[in-house]
Coordinates of C-alpha atoms in Angstrom, one line a residue:
Q14 CA 20.6 55.4 -18.0
D15 CA 20.3 59.0 -16.7
F16 CA 21.1 60.5 -20.1
Y17 CA 18.7 58.1 -21.8
L18 CA 15.9 59.2 -19.4
L19 CA 16.9 62.9 -20.0
A20 CA 16.5 62.3 -23.7
T21 CA 13.1 60.8 -23.1
T22 CA 12.1 63.8 -21.1
H23 CA 13.0 66.1 -23.9
L24 CA 11.0 64.0 -26.4
Q25 CA 7.9 64.3 -24.1
S26 CA 8.3 68.1 -23.7
G27 CA 7.0 69.2 -27.0
E28 CA 9.8 71.6 -27.4
P29 CA 10.6 72.6 -31.1
N30 CA 14.2 71.4 -30.8
R31 CA 13.3 68.3 -28.7
Y32 CA 14.8 65.8 -31.3
A33 CA 18.2 67.6 -31.4
L34 CA 18.3 67.8 -27.6
A35 CA 17.4 64.2 -27.3
I36 CA 20.1 63.1 -29.8
H37 CA 22.7 65.1 -27.8
D38 CA 21.8 63.3 -24.6
L39 CA 21.6 59.9 -26.3
R40 CA 25.2 60.4 -27.7
E41 CA 26.3 61.1 -24.1
A42 CA 24.6 57.9 -23.0
L43 CA 26.3 55.9 -25.8
Q44 CA 29.7 57.4 -25.0
R45 CA 29.3 55.7 -21.5
D46 CA 27.7 52.5 -22.8
P47 CA 28.1 51.8 -26.5
R48 CA 25.9 48.7 -26.3
H49 CA 22.9 50.5 -24.7
Y50 CA 20.3 49.2 -27.1
W51 CA 17.5 51.6 -26.4
S52 CA 19.7 54.6 -26.8
W53 CA 20.6 53.5 -30.3
M54 CA 16.9 52.8 -31.1
Q55 CA 15.7 56.1 -29.8
K56 CA 18.4 58.0 -31.6
G57 CA 17.4 56.3 -34.9
L58 CA 13.8 57.2 -34.3
C59 CA 14.9 60.9 -33.6
H60 CA 16.8 60.9 -36.9
L61 CA 13.8 59.7 -38.8
E62 CA 11.7 62.5 -37.3
Q63 CA 14.3 64.9 -38.5
A64 CA 14.2 63.5 -42.0
E65 CA 17.7 62.0 -41.7
P66 CA 17.1 58.4 -42.9
Q67 CA 20.7 57.6 -43.6
L68 CA 21.7 58.4 -40.0
A69 CA 18.7 56.5 -38.7
L70 CA 19.8 53.5 -40.9
A71 CA 23.2 53.4 -39.2
D72 CA 21.6 53.5 -35.7
F73 CA 19.1 50.7 -36.5
G74 CA 22.0 48.7 -38.0
V75 CA 23.7 48.9 -34.6
C76 CA 20.5 47.7 -32.9
V77 CA 20.4 44.6 -35.1
G78 CA 24.0 43.9 -34.2
V79 CA 23.6 44.4 -30.5
W80 CA 20.4 42.4 -30.2
P81 CA 19.9 40.3 -33.3
E82 CA 17.1 38.2 -31.8
F83 CA 14.8 41.2 -31.3
A84 CA 12.3 42.1 -34.0
W85 CA 12.1 45.9 -33.6
G86 CA 15.6 46.6 -34.8
Y87 CA 14.8 44.9 -38.1
F88 CA 11.4 46.5 -38.3
N89 CA 12.6 50.0 -37.9
R90 CA 15.5 49.4 -40.3
A91 CA 13.0 48.1 -42.8
I92 CA 10.9 51.3 -42.5
T93 CA 14.1 53.3 -43.1
L94 CA 15.1 51.3 -46.1
D95 CA 11.6 51.7 -47.5
Q96 CA 11.9 55.4 -47.2
L97 CA 15.2 55.3 -49.0
G98 CA 13.7 53.4 -51.9
Q99 CA 15.5 50.1 -51.1
K100 CA 12.3 48.1 -51.3
E101 CA 13.7 44.6 -51.6
A102 CA 16.1 45.1 -48.6
A103 CA 13.1 46.4 -46.7
I104 CA 11.1 43.3 -47.5
A105 CA 14.0 41.2 -46.3
D106 CA 14.1 43.0 -42.9
Y107 CA 10.4 42.8 -42.5
S108 CA 10.7 39.1 -43.0
V109 CA 13.4 38.7 -40.4
A110 CA 11.3 40.8 -38.0
L111 CA 8.4 38.4 -38.5
E112 CA 10.7 35.4 -37.9
C113 CA 11.7 36.9 -34.6
D114 CA 8.1 37.9 -33.7
P115 CA 5.3 36.4 -35.8
E116 CA 2.8 38.6 -33.9
L117 CA 4.3 41.8 -35.2
L118 CA 1.4 42.6 -37.5
D119 CA 2.7 46.0 -38.5
A120 CA 5.6 44.3 -40.1
L121 CA 3.2 41.9 -42.0
R122 CA 1.2 44.9 -43.3
N123 CA 4.2 46.9 -44.3
R124 CA 5.8 44.0 -46.1
G125 CA 2.5 43.4 -48.0
T126 CA 2.3 47.1 -48.9
T127 CA 5.9 47.1 -50.1
R128 CA 5.4 44.0 -52.2
L129 CA 2.3 45.6 -53.7
E130 CA 4.4 48.7 -54.7
L131 CA 6.8 46.3 -56.5
G132 CA 4.0 44.5 -58.3
Q133 CA 4.5 41.3 -56.3
Y134 CA 0.7 40.8 -56.2
A135 CA 0.5 37.2 -55.1
A136 CA 3.0 37.6 -52.3
A137 CA 1.3 40.8 -51.2
L138 CA -2.1 39.1 -51.2
A139 CA -0.7 36.3 -49.1
D140 CA 0.4 38.9 -46.5
F141 CA -2.9 40.7 -46.4
D142 CA -4.8 37.4 -46.1
R143 CA -2.6 36.3 -43.3
L144 CA -3.1 39.7 -41.6
L145 CA -6.9 39.4 -42.1
S146 CA -7.0 36.1 -40.3
A147 CA -4.5 37.2 -37.5
S148 CA -6.0 40.5 -36.6
S149 CA -8.1 40.2 -33.6
S150 CA -9.7 43.6 -34.4
I151 CA -11.2 42.4 -37.7
D152 CA -14.6 40.6 -37.7
E153 CA -14.9 38.5 -40.8
S154 CA -18.7 38.3 -40.7
A155 CA -19.7 39.0 -44.3
N156 CA -23.2 40.1 -43.6
E157 CA -22.6 42.7 -40.9
Q158 CA -23.1 46.2 -42.3
T159 CA -22.0 48.3 -39.3
P160 CA -18.8 50.3 -39.4
R161 CA -15.6 48.7 -38.1
S162 CA -12.0 49.8 -37.6
P163 CA -9.9 51.9 -39.9
E164 CA -7.6 48.9 -40.1
F165 CA -10.4 46.8 -41.6
V166 CA -11.0 49.5 -44.3
L167 CA -7.4 49.8 -45.3
L168 CA -6.8 46.1 -45.3
H169 CA -9.6 45.4 -47.7
A170 CA -8.5 48.2 -49.9
L171 CA -5.0 46.7 -50.1
R172 CA -6.5 43.3 -50.8
G173 CA -8.5 44.8 -53.6
Q174 CA -5.4 46.3 -55.2
A175 CA -3.5 43.0 -55.0
L176 CA -6.5 41.1 -56.4
A177 CA -6.8 43.6 -59.2
G178 CA -3.1 43.1 -60.0
L179 CA -3.8 39.4 -60.3
N180 CA -6.8 40.0 -62.6
R181 CA -9.1 38.4 -60.1
N182 CA -11.5 41.2 -60.8
E183 CA -14.7 39.9 -59.1
E184 CA -12.8 39.3 -55.9
A185 CA -11.1 42.7 -56.2
D186 CA -14.5 44.4 -56.7
A187 CA -15.9 42.7 -53.6
A188 CA -12.9 43.8 -51.5
F189 CA -13.2 47.4 -52.8
D190 CA -16.9 47.4 -52.1
T191 CA -16.2 46.3 -48.5
A192 CA -13.6 49.1 -48.0
L193 CA -15.6 51.9 -49.8
N194 CA -18.8 51.4 -47.9
T195 CA -19.7 55.0 -47.0
D196 CA -19.8 54.5 -43.2
R197 CA -16.6 52.6 -43.2
L198 CA -14.7 55.1 -45.4
A199 CA -15.8 57.8 -43.0
L200 CA -13.7 56.1 -40.3
L201 CA -10.5 57.3 -42.0
P202 CA -9.0 60.8 -42.0
A203 CA -9.6 62.8 -45.1
A204 CA -6.1 62.2 -46.5
Q205 CA -6.4 58.4 -46.2
Q206 CA -9.8 58.5 -47.8
R207 CA -8.4 60.3 -50.8
Q208 CA -5.4 58.0 -51.0
L209 CA -7.8 55.0 -51.0
L210 CA -10.1 56.5 -53.7
C211 CA -7.1 57.3 -55.8
S212 CA -5.7 53.8 -55.6
Y213 CA -9.1 52.3 -56.3
G214 CA -9.5 54.5 -59.3
F215 CA -6.3 53.4 -60.9
A216 CA -6.9 49.8 -60.1
I217 CA -10.2 49.7 -62.0
S218 CA -9.6 52.4 -64.6
A219 CA -8.9 50.0 -67.5
R220 CA -12.0 47.9 -67.2
R221 CA -14.4 50.3 -65.4
P222 CA -13.5 53.8 -66.5
G223 CA -16.8 55.4 -65.5
D224 CA -16.5 54.2 -61.9
A225 CA -12.8 55.2 -61.8
D226 CA -13.8 58.7 -63.0
K227 CA -16.4 58.9 -60.1
A228 CA -13.7 57.9 -57.6
F229 CA -11.3 60.5 -58.9
A230 CA -14.0 63.1 -58.9
R231 CA -14.5 62.6 -55.1
I232 CA -10.9 63.9 -54.6
P233 CA -10.9 67.7 -54.4
S234 CA -9.1 69.1 -57.4
D235 CA -7.2 71.6 -55.3
D236 CA -5.6 68.9 -53.1
P237 CA -1.8 69.2 -54.0
K238 CA -1.1 65.7 -52.7
F239 CA -3.2 64.0 -55.3
P240 CA -2.5 65.7 -58.7
E241 CA -2.6 62.3 -60.4
A242 CA -6.3 62.2 -59.6

């Protein structure tokens, strides 16, 4: 426990090498107690921060073995699998996490997003609709025009992409209009705004090329993260 707490102290210190120092102490903790769940979990998170997903995957696999009833081991392993491009395996782990904890809404959103990337539009929409009804932060009043949360904006943008993939174009346009409201879009950081505009542009480009062009034009041409725009 002392080595685990020492690792936590390093992580809170802001030191440039804090992740390496924390991993060293977590290994010391695990030498003394190989079943210390939170040391495995923290070590996996440190490996993720150091862009070492394969090592993180091994740590989260131990978490699942040590405490198979707990959702967070599956959730973090799913994130890691997603980073490694193993999308179907990530979806499976997100699903188990939700079986363990149906209130783990981050797993629901991530599973929907991964399904969307794989073109599983109906399943993705089901996840986003379930998230829409479950999220206490989202007010479903259709007539209210005031800004809401960033989660509200992103969720409707994701629904729009899923609906567009299903060729439910009128519903897709309504979802995008909700997300792209100027006041609501301003709730997001600039990078997320540009990502949303790019996704929207591609979703409507075949049937509304003029509007797609306007969306792409709102993304600065010198932004290296969005050359496709």
